[in-house]
PDB file of C-alpha atoms in Angstrom:
ATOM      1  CA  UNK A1270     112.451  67.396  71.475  1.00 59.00           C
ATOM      2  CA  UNK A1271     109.458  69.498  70.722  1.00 61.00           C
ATOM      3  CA  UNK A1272     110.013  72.835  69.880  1.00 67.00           C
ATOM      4  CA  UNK A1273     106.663  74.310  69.585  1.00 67.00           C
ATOM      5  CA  UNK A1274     105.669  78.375  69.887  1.00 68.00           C
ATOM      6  CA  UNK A1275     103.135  78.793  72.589  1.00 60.00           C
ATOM      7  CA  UNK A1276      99.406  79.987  70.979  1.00 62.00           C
ATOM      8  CA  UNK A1277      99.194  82.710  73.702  1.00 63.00           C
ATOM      9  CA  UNK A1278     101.433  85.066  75.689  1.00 54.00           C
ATOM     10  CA  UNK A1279     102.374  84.006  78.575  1.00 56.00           C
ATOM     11  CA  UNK A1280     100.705  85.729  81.515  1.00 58.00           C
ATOM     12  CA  UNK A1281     102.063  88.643  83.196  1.00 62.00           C
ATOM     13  CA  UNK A1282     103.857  87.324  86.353  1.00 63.00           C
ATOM     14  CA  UNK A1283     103.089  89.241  89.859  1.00 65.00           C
ATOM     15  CA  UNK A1284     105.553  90.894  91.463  1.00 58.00           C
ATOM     16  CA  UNK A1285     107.164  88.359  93.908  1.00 72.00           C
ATOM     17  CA  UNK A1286     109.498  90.840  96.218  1.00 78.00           C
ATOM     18  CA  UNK A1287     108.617  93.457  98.558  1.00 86.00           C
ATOM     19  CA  UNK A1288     110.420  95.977  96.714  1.00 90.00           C
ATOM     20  CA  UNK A1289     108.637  94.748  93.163  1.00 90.00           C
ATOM     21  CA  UNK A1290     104.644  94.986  95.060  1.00 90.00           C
ATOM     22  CA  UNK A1291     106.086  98.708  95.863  1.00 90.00           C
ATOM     23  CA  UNK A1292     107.886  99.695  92.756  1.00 93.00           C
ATOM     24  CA  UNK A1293     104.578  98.873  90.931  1.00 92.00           C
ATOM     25  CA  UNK A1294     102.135 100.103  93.273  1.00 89.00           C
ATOM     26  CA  UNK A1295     104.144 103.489  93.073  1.00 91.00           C
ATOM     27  CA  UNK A1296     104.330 103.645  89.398  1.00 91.00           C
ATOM     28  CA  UNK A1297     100.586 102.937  89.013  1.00 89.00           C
ATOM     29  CA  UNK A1298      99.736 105.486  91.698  1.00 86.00           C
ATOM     30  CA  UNK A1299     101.731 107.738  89.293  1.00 86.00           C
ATOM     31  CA  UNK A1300     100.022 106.619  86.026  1.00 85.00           C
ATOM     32  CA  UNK A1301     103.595 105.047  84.603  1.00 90.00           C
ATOM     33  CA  UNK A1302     103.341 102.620  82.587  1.00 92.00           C
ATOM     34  CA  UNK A1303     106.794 100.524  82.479  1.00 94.00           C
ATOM     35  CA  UNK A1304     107.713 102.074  79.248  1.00 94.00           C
ATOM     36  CA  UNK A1305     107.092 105.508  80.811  1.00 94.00           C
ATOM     37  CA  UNK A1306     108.971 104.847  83.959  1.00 95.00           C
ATOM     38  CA  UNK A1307     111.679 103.182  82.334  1.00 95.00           C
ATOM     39  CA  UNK A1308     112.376 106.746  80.107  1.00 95.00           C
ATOM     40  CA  UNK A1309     111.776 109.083  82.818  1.00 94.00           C
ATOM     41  CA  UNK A1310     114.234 107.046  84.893  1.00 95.00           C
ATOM     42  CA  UNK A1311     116.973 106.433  81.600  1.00 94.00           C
ATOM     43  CA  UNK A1312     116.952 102.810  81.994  1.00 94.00           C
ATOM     44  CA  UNK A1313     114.755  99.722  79.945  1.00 94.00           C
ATOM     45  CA  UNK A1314     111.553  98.693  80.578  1.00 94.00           C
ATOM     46  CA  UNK A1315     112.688  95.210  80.508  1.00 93.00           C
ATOM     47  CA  UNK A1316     114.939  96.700  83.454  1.00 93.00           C
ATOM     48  CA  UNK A1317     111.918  97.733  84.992  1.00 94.00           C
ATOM     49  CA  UNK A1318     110.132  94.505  84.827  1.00 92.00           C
ATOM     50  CA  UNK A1319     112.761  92.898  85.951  1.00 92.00           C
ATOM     51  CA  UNK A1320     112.367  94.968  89.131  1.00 92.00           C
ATOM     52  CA  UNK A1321     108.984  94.321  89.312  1.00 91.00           C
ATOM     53  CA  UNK A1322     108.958  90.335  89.017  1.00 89.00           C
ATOM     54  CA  UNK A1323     112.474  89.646  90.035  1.00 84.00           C
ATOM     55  CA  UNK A1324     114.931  91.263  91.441  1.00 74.00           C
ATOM     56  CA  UNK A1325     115.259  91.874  94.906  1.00 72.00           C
ATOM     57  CA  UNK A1326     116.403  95.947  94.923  1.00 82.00           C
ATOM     58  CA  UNK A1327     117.891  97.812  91.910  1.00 88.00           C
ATOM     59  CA  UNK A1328     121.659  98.768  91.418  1.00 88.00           C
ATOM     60  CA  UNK A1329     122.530 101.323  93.063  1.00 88.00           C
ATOM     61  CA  UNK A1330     123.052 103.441  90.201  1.00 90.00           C
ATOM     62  CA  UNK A1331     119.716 102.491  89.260  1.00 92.00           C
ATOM     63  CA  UNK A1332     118.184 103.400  92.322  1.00 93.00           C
ATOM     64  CA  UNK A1333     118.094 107.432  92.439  1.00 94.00           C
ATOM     65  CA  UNK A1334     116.678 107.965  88.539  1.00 95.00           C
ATOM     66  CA  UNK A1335     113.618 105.536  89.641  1.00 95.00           C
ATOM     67  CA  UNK A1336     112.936 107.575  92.920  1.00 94.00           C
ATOM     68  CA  UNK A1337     113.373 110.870  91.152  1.00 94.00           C
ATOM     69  CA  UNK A1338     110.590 110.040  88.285  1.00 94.00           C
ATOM     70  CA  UNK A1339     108.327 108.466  90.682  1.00 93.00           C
ATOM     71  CA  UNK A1340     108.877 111.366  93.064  1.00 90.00           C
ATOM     72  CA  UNK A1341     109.642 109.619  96.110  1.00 91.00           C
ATOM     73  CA  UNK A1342     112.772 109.550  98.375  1.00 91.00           C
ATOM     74  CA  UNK A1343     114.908 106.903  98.255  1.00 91.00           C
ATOM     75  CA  UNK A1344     113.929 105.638 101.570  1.00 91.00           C
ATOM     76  CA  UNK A1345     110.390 105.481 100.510  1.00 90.00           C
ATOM     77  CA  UNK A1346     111.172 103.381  97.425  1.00 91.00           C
ATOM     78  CA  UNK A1347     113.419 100.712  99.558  1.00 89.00           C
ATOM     79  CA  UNK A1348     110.246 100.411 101.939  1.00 87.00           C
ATOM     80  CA  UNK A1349     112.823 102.319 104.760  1.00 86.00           C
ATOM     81  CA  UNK A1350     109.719 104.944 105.301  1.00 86.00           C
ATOM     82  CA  UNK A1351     105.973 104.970 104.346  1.00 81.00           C
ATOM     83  CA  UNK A1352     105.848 106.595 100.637  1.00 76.00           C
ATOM     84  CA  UNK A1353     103.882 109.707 101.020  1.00 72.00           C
ATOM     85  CA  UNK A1354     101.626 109.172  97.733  1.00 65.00           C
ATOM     86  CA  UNK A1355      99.452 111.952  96.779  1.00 53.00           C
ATOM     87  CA  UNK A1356      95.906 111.536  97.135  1.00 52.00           C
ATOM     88  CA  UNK A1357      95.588 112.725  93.472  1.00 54.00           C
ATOM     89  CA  UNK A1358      91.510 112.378  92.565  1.00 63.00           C
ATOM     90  CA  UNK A1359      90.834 110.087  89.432  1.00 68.00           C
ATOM     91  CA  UNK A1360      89.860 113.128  87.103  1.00 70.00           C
ATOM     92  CA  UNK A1361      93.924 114.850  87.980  1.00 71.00           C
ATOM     93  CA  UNK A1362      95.388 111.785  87.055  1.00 69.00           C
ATOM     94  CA  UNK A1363      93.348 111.552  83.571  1.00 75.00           C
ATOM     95  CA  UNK A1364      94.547 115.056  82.844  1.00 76.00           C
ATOM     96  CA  UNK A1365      98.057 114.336  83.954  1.00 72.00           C
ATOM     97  CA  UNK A1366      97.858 111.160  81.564  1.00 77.00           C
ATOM     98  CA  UNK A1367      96.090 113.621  78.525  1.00 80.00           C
ATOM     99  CA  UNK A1368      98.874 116.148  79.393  1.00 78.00           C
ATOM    100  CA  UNK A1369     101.541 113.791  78.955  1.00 78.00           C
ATOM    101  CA  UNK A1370     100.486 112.226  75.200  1.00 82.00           C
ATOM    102  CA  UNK A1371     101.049 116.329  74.160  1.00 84.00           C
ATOM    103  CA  UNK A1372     105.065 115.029  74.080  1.00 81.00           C
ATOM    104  CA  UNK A1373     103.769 112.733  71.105  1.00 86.00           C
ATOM    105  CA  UNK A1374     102.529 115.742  69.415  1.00 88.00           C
ATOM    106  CA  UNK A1375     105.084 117.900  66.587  1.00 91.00           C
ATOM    107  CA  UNK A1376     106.750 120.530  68.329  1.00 91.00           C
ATOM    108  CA  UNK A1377     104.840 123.395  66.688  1.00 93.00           C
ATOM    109  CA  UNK A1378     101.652 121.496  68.092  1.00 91.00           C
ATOM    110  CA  UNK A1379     103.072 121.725  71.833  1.00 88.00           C
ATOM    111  CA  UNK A1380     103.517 125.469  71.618  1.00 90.00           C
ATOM    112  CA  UNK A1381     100.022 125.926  70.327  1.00 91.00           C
ATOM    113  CA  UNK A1382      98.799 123.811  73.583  1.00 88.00           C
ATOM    114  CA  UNK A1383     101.121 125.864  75.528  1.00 88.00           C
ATOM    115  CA  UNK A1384      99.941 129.024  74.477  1.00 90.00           C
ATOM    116  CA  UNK A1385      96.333 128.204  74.920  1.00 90.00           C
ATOM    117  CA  UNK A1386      96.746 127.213  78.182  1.00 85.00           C
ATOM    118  CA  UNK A1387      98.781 130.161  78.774  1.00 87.00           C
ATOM    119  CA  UNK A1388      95.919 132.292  77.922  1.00 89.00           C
ATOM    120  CA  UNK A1389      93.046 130.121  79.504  1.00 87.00           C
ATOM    121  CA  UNK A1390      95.470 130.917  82.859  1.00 83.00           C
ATOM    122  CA  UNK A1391      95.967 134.358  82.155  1.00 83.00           C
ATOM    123  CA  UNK A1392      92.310 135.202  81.730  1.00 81.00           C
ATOM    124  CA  UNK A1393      91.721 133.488  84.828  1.00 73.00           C
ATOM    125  CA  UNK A1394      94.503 135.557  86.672  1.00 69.00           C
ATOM    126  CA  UNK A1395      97.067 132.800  87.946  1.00 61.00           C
ATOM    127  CA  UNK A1396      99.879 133.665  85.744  1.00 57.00           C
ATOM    128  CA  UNK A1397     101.758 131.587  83.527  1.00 52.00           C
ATOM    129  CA  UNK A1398     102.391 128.192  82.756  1.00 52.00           C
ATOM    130  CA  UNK A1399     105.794 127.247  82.410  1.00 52.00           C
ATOM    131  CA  UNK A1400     106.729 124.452  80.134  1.00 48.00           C
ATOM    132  CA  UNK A1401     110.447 122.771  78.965  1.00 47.00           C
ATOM    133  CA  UNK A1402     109.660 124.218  75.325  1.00 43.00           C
ATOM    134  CA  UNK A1403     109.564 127.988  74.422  1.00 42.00           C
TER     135      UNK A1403
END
């Protein structure tokens, strides 16, 4: 028997399912990456994959977390109804993505980007921004 180790990585296999072309096609429109998706939704991102490439539908169990952090009913992750994506321009989603590499920064960094927006808002007179950290 030959047990050699491939040279290269194997290439990324296309989602085969209905439900895998959608689950991907939502979490790109969102800007997820599997690893993103995967925390947002408390599961793996080998779970996700697995979605993706595999599986015909998630567990149940599995099913609400990934509709809730790619902000889509239920029903419009199962393929039951059209998922209303949001026609989010290229530039929004590249601040969405900057926005979300702040949660890599230290704590005391985040409230200094907080408060800086909450001043670049409050000069402009739309209030506050509100934000999961004081």
């Amino acid at each position: 028997m030959d047990f050699t180790i491939p040279a290269e990585m194997p290439a990324k296999k296309p989602a085969q399912t209905a439900f895998g072309k959608r689950l991907v096609a939502l979490r790109q429109a969102r800007g997820l990456t599997q690893i993103q998706l995967a925390k947002a939704a408390a599961t793996t991102q080998r779970a996700i994959s697995y979605y993706e490439t595999e599986a015909e539908f998630p567990t149940a169990a599995a099913l609400i977390p990934l509709a809730r952090a790619l902000r889509v009913s239920t029903d419009e992750l199962l393929g039951a109804k059209p998922a209303k994506l949001d026609q989010e321009n290229p530039q929004k989603r590249r601040l969405w993505k900057r926005f979300q590499r702040m949660a890599s920064l230290p704590e005391r960094d985040q409230r200094a980007v907080i408060r800086l927006i909450n001043s670049l808002v409050a000069s402009n007179g739309n209030g506050t921004f509100n934000s999961a950290h004081p």
